Amino acid sequence: MSRPLSLDVNLLRTFVAVANAGQITGAATSLNMTQSAASQQMTRLEQLLGLKLLDRSPNKVRLSQDGDRLYDAAVRLIGLNDQIVADITRRTSNPDIRFGVAYDLLERVVPPLLTSFRQHHQDHGIHLVGLPSEALCKLLSEGGLDIAVTTDLAGASAGEALCADRLVWAGLPNGSAATHQPIKVALAGGYDRFTGPASTAMERSGLAWRQITQAGDLGSVLAVLAADLAIAPFLSRAVPKPLAALEAEHLPALPLFQISLQLNDTLPAHARQFADHIRQELPNIWAEEQ
């Protein structure tokens, strides 16, 4: 008994595209392939079936009688194939978890958090977004994130407090930026939640100071600090290398902050697993010495 003939769905896609376009060039463009590749696929399909499916002319192709008979069946088979693929992948995979992290926490928190999660949930993809906390909250409220880990003044967050840390002044070790007159303070401005408390503390201190760098990104702040041109506020356990917390007594004390977990109101089940993982692991990660 001979084996039944198997049809390649990709060949059928090309056939249907050619029939709809009335030309091979247009079909090739719609399928993102070359005209030569589309023509070769049509030839392969005709050879496979042993039928002439197209009547070709210099500027136009039309379905032959056999092509007409194949067309409706090809459309049904392609649709069935796509439905099967959609159903199967919907059951066996989940969309990426849209995870936002305050940009000053990225280096400290994200690598160990994602590494430990992947050990037990390799089928869960993570789409990571690093932004200032204020921007993350806005994105979360608009439905653009599933989960956000933000920094907030202690007691001021609408989210779930996971741990607390003191805001400190940071700068280049053994640098002189903290002794300049006026003291230059690098602040990201806008959406950065350290800007307000740091500015208030400096104003109340009576020290001569000047704010610099309002580019809105952490990279510009780090560059200015690495050049020993300014100091800036950071959480004590998130001061990035090669910077260090400054012990200068003349600098004003900064307030206590908390790291908060904030969730989308319509959090899918697989994202809830990641939220539980954050609750369990992030306080331990933050408590570890760097």
Tab-separated table of C-alpha atoms in Angstrom:
chain	number	residue	atom	x	y	z
A	1	MET	CA	0.000	0.000	0.000
A	2	SER	CA	1.463	3.360	-1.018
A	3	ARG	CA	1.985	6.104	1.565
A	4	PRO	CA	-0.484	9.024	1.401
A	5	LEU	CA	0.847	12.223	-0.095
A	6	SER	CA	1.751	14.941	2.440
A	7	LEU	CA	1.279	18.576	1.509
A	8	ASP	CA	3.702	21.248	2.686
A	9	VAL	CA	1.680	24.086	4.222
A	10	ASN	CA	4.335	26.609	3.180
A	11	LEU	CA	3.877	25.590	-0.460
A	12	LEU	CA	0.133	26.026	-0.074
A	13	ARG	CA	0.638	29.495	1.446
A	14	THR	CA	2.599	30.510	-1.620
A	15	PHE	CA	-0.054	29.036	-3.909
A	16	VAL	CA	-2.860	30.952	-2.177
A	17	ALA	CA	-0.813	34.167	-2.185
A	18	VAL	CA	-0.151	33.823	-5.928
A	19	ALA	CA	-3.826	33.165	-6.590
A	20	ASN	CA	-4.849	36.217	-4.570
A	21	ALA	CA	-2.228	38.522	-6.088
A	22	GLY	CA	-2.640	37.312	-9.667
A	23	GLN	CA	1.124	37.438	-10.081
A	24	ILE	CA	4.172	35.806	-8.554
A	25	THR	CA	5.995	39.081	-7.866
A	26	GLY	CA	3.191	40.474	-5.705
A	27	ALA	CA	2.807	37.181	-3.876
A	28	ALA	CA	6.537	37.033	-3.168
A	29	THR	CA	6.454	40.539	-1.705
A	30	SER	CA	3.544	39.693	0.597
A	31	LEU	CA	5.392	36.590	1.826
A	32	ASN	CA	8.707	38.413	2.263
A	33	MET	CA	10.564	36.190	-0.188
A	34	THR	CA	12.179	36.626	-3.573
A	35	GLN	CA	10.273	36.152	-6.822
A	36	SER	CA	12.604	33.270	-7.668
A	37	ALA	CA	11.846	31.495	-4.384
A	38	ALA	CA	8.088	31.883	-4.868
A	39	SER	CA	8.315	30.561	-8.434
A	40	GLN	CA	10.350	27.572	-7.271
A	41	GLN	CA	7.795	26.776	-4.576
A	42	MET	CA	4.983	26.829	-7.127
A	43	THR	CA	6.944	24.480	-9.374
A	44	ARG	CA	7.552	22.119	-6.442
A	45	LEU	CA	3.845	22.051	-5.573
A	46	GLU	CA	2.861	21.294	-9.169
A	47	GLN	CA	5.459	18.519	-9.345
A	48	LEU	CA	4.315	17.104	-6.012
A	49	LEU	CA	0.684	16.904	-7.131
A	50	GLY	CA	1.439	16.107	-10.769
A	51	LEU	CA	-0.932	18.884	-11.808
A	52	LYS	CA	-0.717	22.207	-13.595
A	53	LEU	CA	-2.113	24.701	-11.105
A	54	LEU	CA	-1.428	27.997	-12.894
A	55	ASP	CA	-1.939	29.372	-16.377
A	56	ARG	CA	0.995	31.742	-16.808
A	57	SER	CA	1.186	34.765	-19.105
A	58	PRO	CA	3.887	37.497	-19.215
A	59	ASN	CA	2.079	39.859	-16.826
A	60	LYS	CA	-0.534	37.691	-15.158
A	61	VAL	CA	-1.085	34.248	-13.701
A	62	ARG	CA	-4.490	32.608	-13.346
A	63	LEU	CA	-5.614	29.443	-11.661
A	64	SER	CA	-6.066	26.478	-13.939
A	65	GLN	CA	-9.061	24.193	-13.510
A	66	ASP	CA	-7.058	22.037	-11.092
A	67	GLY	CA	-5.856	25.188	-9.337
A	68	ASP	CA	-9.462	26.260	-8.816
A	69	ARG	CA	-10.244	22.889	-7.240
A	70	LEU	CA	-7.239	23.153	-4.911
A	71	TYR	CA	-7.750	26.752	-3.816
A	72	ASP	CA	-10.631	26.373	-1.323
A	73	ALA	CA	-9.122	23.235	0.196
A	74	ALA	CA	-5.734	24.978	0.548
A	75	VAL	CA	-7.323	27.923	2.365
A	76	ARG	CA	-9.083	25.532	4.773
A	77	LEU	CA	-5.905	23.547	5.429
A	78	ILE	CA	-3.843	26.681	6.105
A	79	GLY	CA	-6.518	27.966	8.479
A	80	LEU	CA	-6.672	24.634	10.311
A	81	ASN	CA	-2.877	24.536	10.597
A	82	ASP	CA	-2.752	28.043	12.045
A	83	GLN	CA	-5.564	27.306	14.501
A	84	ILE	CA	-3.835	24.152	15.746
A	85	VAL	CA	-0.575	26.044	16.250
A	86	ALA	CA	-2.377	28.861	18.089
A	87	ASP	CA	-4.264	26.447	20.358
A	88	ILE	CA	-1.209	24.375	21.208
A	89	THR	CA	1.082	27.306	21.924
A	90	ARG	CA	-1.625	29.026	23.960
A	91	ARG	CA	-1.775	26.011	26.268
A	92	THR	CA	1.938	25.389	26.572
A	93	SER	CA	3.413	28.872	26.790
A	94	ASN	CA	2.674	32.202	28.390
A	95	PRO	CA	3.355	35.732	27.199
A	96	ASP	CA	6.454	37.382	28.603
A	97	ILE	CA	6.086	38.874	32.065
A	98	ARG	CA	6.458	42.639	31.706
A	99	PHE	CA	8.714	43.487	34.636
A	100	GLY	CA	9.700	47.047	35.502
A	101	VAL	CA	12.515	47.875	37.916
A	102	ALA	CA	13.621	51.274	39.180
A	103	TYR	CA	16.791	51.986	37.237
A	104	ASP	CA	18.893	52.583	40.362
A	105	LEU	CA	18.062	49.012	41.502
A	106	LEU	CA	18.789	47.183	38.245
A	107	GLU	CA	22.384	46.136	38.879
A	108	ARG	CA	21.785	45.202	42.518
A	109	VAL	CA	18.511	43.305	42.202
A	110	VAL	CA	17.847	41.965	38.716
A	111	PRO	CA	20.670	39.423	38.076
A	112	PRO	CA	20.162	37.304	41.235
A	113	LEU	CA	16.384	37.665	41.078
A	114	LEU	CA	16.072	36.438	37.485
A	115	THR	CA	18.730	33.732	37.883
A	116	SER	CA	16.940	32.132	40.826
A	117	PHE	CA	13.545	32.376	39.107
A	118	ARG	CA	14.809	30.755	35.902
A	119	GLN	CA	16.039	27.725	37.836
A	120	HIS	CA	12.438	26.641	38.410
A	121	HIS	CA	10.491	28.455	35.674
A	122	GLN	CA	12.444	28.158	32.448
A	123	ASP	CA	9.268	28.455	30.356
A	124	HIS	CA	8.516	31.967	31.654
A	125	GLY	CA	9.961	34.815	29.601
A	126	ILE	CA	10.750	38.168	31.207
A	127	HIS	CA	10.535	41.487	29.372
A	128	LEU	CA	12.613	43.844	31.519
A	129	VAL	CA	12.034	47.604	31.657
A	130	GLY	CA	14.381	49.881	33.624
A	131	LEU	CA	13.007	53.387	34.297
A	132	PRO	CA	12.708	55.880	37.161
A	133	SER	CA	10.086	54.806	39.698
A	134	GLU	CA	7.621	57.552	38.774
A	135	ALA	CA	7.711	56.490	35.118
A	136	LEU	CA	7.219	52.839	36.091
A	137	CYS	CA	4.119	53.696	38.123
A	138	LYS	CA	2.681	55.607	35.189
A	139	LEU	CA	3.393	52.708	32.833
A	140	LEU	CA	1.839	50.240	35.290
A	141	SER	CA	-1.337	52.316	35.611
A	142	GLU	CA	-1.631	52.418	31.813
A	143	GLY	CA	-1.416	48.618	31.580
A	144	GLY	CA	2.087	48.565	30.119
A	145	LEU	CA	3.590	46.465	32.935
A	146	ASP	CA	2.568	43.420	34.945
A	147	ILE	CA	4.920	43.990	37.873
A	148	ALA	CA	7.016	46.925	39.053
A	149	VAL	CA	9.655	47.173	41.771
A	150	THR	CA	9.960	50.825	42.758
A	151	THR	CA	11.709	53.036	45.299
A	152	ASP	CA	9.509	55.260	47.446
A	153	LEU	CA	9.714	57.361	50.587
A	154	ALA	CA	8.991	55.068	53.529
A	155	GLY	CA	5.240	54.838	54.025
A	156	ALA	CA	4.421	56.794	50.873
A	157	SER	CA	3.935	53.944	48.389
A	158	ALA	CA	0.636	52.469	47.275
A	159	GLY	CA	2.462	49.176	46.768
A	160	GLU	CA	3.663	46.442	49.087
A	161	ALA	CA	6.787	47.355	51.079
A	162	LEU	CA	9.445	44.631	50.773
A	163	CYS	CA	12.409	46.233	52.546
A	164	ALA	CA	13.775	49.596	53.633
A	165	ASP	CA	17.087	51.393	53.179
A	166	ARG	CA	18.573	54.760	53.998
A	167	LEU	CA	19.278	57.234	51.235
A	168	VAL	CA	22.958	58.279	51.346
A	169	TRP	CA	25.246	60.670	49.536
A	170	ALA	CA	27.574	58.910	47.114
A	171	GLY	CA	30.626	60.023	45.216
A	172	LEU	CA	34.075	59.009	44.113
A	173	PRO	CA	36.092	57.408	46.966
A	174	ASN	CA	38.727	59.848	48.234
A	175	GLY	CA	37.285	62.454	45.892
A	176	SER	CA	36.821	66.135	46.624
A	177	ALA	CA	33.365	66.810	45.151
A	178	ALA	CA	31.749	66.979	48.605
A	179	THR	CA	34.093	69.813	49.614
A	180	HIS	CA	33.533	72.040	46.594
A	181	GLN	CA	31.924	75.451	47.056
A	182	PRO	CA	29.173	75.305	46.034
A	183	ILE	CA	28.635	71.548	46.338
A	184	LYS	CA	27.391	70.214	43.037
A	185	VAL	CA	24.617	67.617	43.317
A	186	ALA	CA	23.816	65.466	40.284
A	187	LEU	CA	20.105	64.725	40.090
A	188	ALA	CA	18.210	63.024	37.294
A	189	GLY	CA	15.227	65.324	37.841
A	190	GLY	CA	11.693	64.757	36.563
A	191	TYR	CA	10.626	61.204	37.304
A	192	ASP	CA	13.451	60.453	39.794
A	193	ARG	CA	12.105	60.113	43.341
A	194	PHE	CA	15.428	60.942	45.020
A	195	THR	CA	15.466	64.448	43.540
A	196	GLY	CA	12.842	66.000	45.841
A	197	PRO	CA	14.179	64.682	49.173
A	198	ALA	CA	17.793	65.429	48.217
A	199	SER	CA	16.963	68.992	47.146
A	200	THR	CA	14.964	69.593	50.327
A	201	ALA	CA	17.787	68.276	52.514
A	202	MET	CA	20.367	70.514	50.850
A	203	GLU	CA	18.117	73.584	51.080
A	204	ARG	CA	17.508	73.027	54.798
A	205	SER	CA	21.205	72.430	55.485
A	206	GLY	CA	22.183	75.974	54.630
A	207	LEU	CA	25.077	74.699	52.518
A	208	ALA	CA	25.950	76.393	49.266
A	209	TRP	CA	24.984	73.921	46.559
A	210	ARG	CA	23.981	73.706	42.930
A	211	GLN	CA	22.002	71.085	41.066
A	212	ILE	CA	23.504	69.753	37.854
A	213	THR	CA	22.505	67.106	35.324
A	214	GLN	CA	18.814	66.826	34.602
A	215	ALA	CA	19.109	64.442	31.677
A	216	GLY	CA	16.632	62.013	33.208
A	217	ASP	CA	18.903	58.980	33.011
A	218	LEU	CA	21.232	57.281	35.478
A	219	GLY	CA	24.129	57.071	33.025
A	220	SER	CA	24.679	60.826	32.925
A	221	VAL	CA	24.646	61.009	36.727
A	222	LEU	CA	27.205	58.199	37.040
A	223	ALA	CA	29.495	59.846	34.500
A	224	VAL	CA	29.538	63.122	36.437
A	225	LEU	CA	30.223	61.334	39.731
A	226	ALA	CA	32.988	59.185	38.260
A	227	ALA	CA	34.708	62.399	37.150
A	228	ASP	CA	34.514	63.685	40.761
A	229	LEU	CA	32.468	66.669	39.653
A	230	ALA	CA	29.483	66.084	41.935
A	231	ILE	CA	27.788	63.925	44.553
A	232	ALA	CA	24.366	62.251	44.292
A	233	PRO	CA	21.817	60.365	46.434
A	234	PHE	CA	21.616	56.559	46.285
A	235	LEU	CA	20.199	53.828	48.487
A	236	SER	CA	23.016	52.660	50.760
A	237	ARG	CA	22.997	49.111	49.383
A	238	ALA	CA	22.730	50.188	45.757
A	239	VAL	CA	25.689	52.540	45.416
A	240	PRO	CA	27.220	51.459	42.101
A	241	LYS	CA	30.926	50.774	41.735
A	242	PRO	CA	33.369	52.536	41.619
A	243	LEU	CA	31.408	54.982	43.787
A	244	ALA	CA	31.037	54.791	47.556
A	245	ALA	CA	28.825	56.199	50.298
A	246	LEU	CA	30.352	59.417	51.664
A	247	GLU	CA	30.966	59.826	55.388
A	248	ALA	CA	31.322	63.614	55.322
A	249	GLU	CA	29.671	64.957	58.489
A	250	HIS	CA	28.743	68.302	56.976
A	251	LEU	CA	26.368	66.702	54.454
A	252	PRO	CA	22.712	66.623	55.524
A	253	ALA	CA	21.025	63.346	56.480
A	254	LEU	CA	18.660	61.868	53.925
A	255	PRO	CA	15.337	60.094	54.590
A	256	LEU	CA	14.476	56.416	54.770
A	257	PHE	CA	13.198	54.854	51.558
A	258	GLN	CA	11.414	51.590	50.881
A	259	ILE	CA	11.528	49.163	47.979
A	260	SER	CA	7.970	48.411	46.923
A	261	LEU	CA	6.251	45.741	44.862
A	262	GLN	CA	3.423	47.020	42.678
A	263	LEU	CA	1.167	44.785	40.588
A	264	ASN	CA	-1.188	45.228	37.665
A	265	ASP	CA	-4.831	44.751	38.686
A	266	THR	CA	-5.258	42.019	36.043
A	267	LEU	CA	-2.113	40.021	36.805
A	268	PRO	CA	-2.060	36.665	34.917
A	269	ALA	CA	-1.366	33.456	36.840
A	270	HIS	CA	2.181	32.933	35.575
A	271	ALA	CA	3.069	36.517	36.540
A	272	ARG	CA	1.680	35.929	40.044
A	273	GLN	CA	4.279	33.176	40.439
A	274	PHE	CA	7.000	35.695	39.670
A	275	ALA	CA	5.473	38.214	42.094
A	276	ASP	CA	5.585	35.567	44.849
A	277	HIS	CA	9.214	34.878	43.965
A	278	ILE	CA	10.039	38.591	44.283
A	279	ARG	CA	8.353	38.743	47.711
A	280	GLN	CA	10.415	35.809	48.916
A	281	GLU	CA	13.804	36.576	47.361
A	282	LEU	CA	14.218	40.336	47.065
A	283	PRO	CA	14.509	41.058	50.831
A	284	ASN	CA	17.233	38.388	51.073
A	285	ILE	CA	19.061	39.802	48.051
A	286	TRP	CA	18.936	43.300	49.522
A	287	ALA	CA	20.262	42.114	52.896
A	288	GLU	CA	23.331	40.470	51.351
A	289	GLU	CA	26.617	42.335	51.554
A	290	GLN	CA	27.975	43.363	48.163
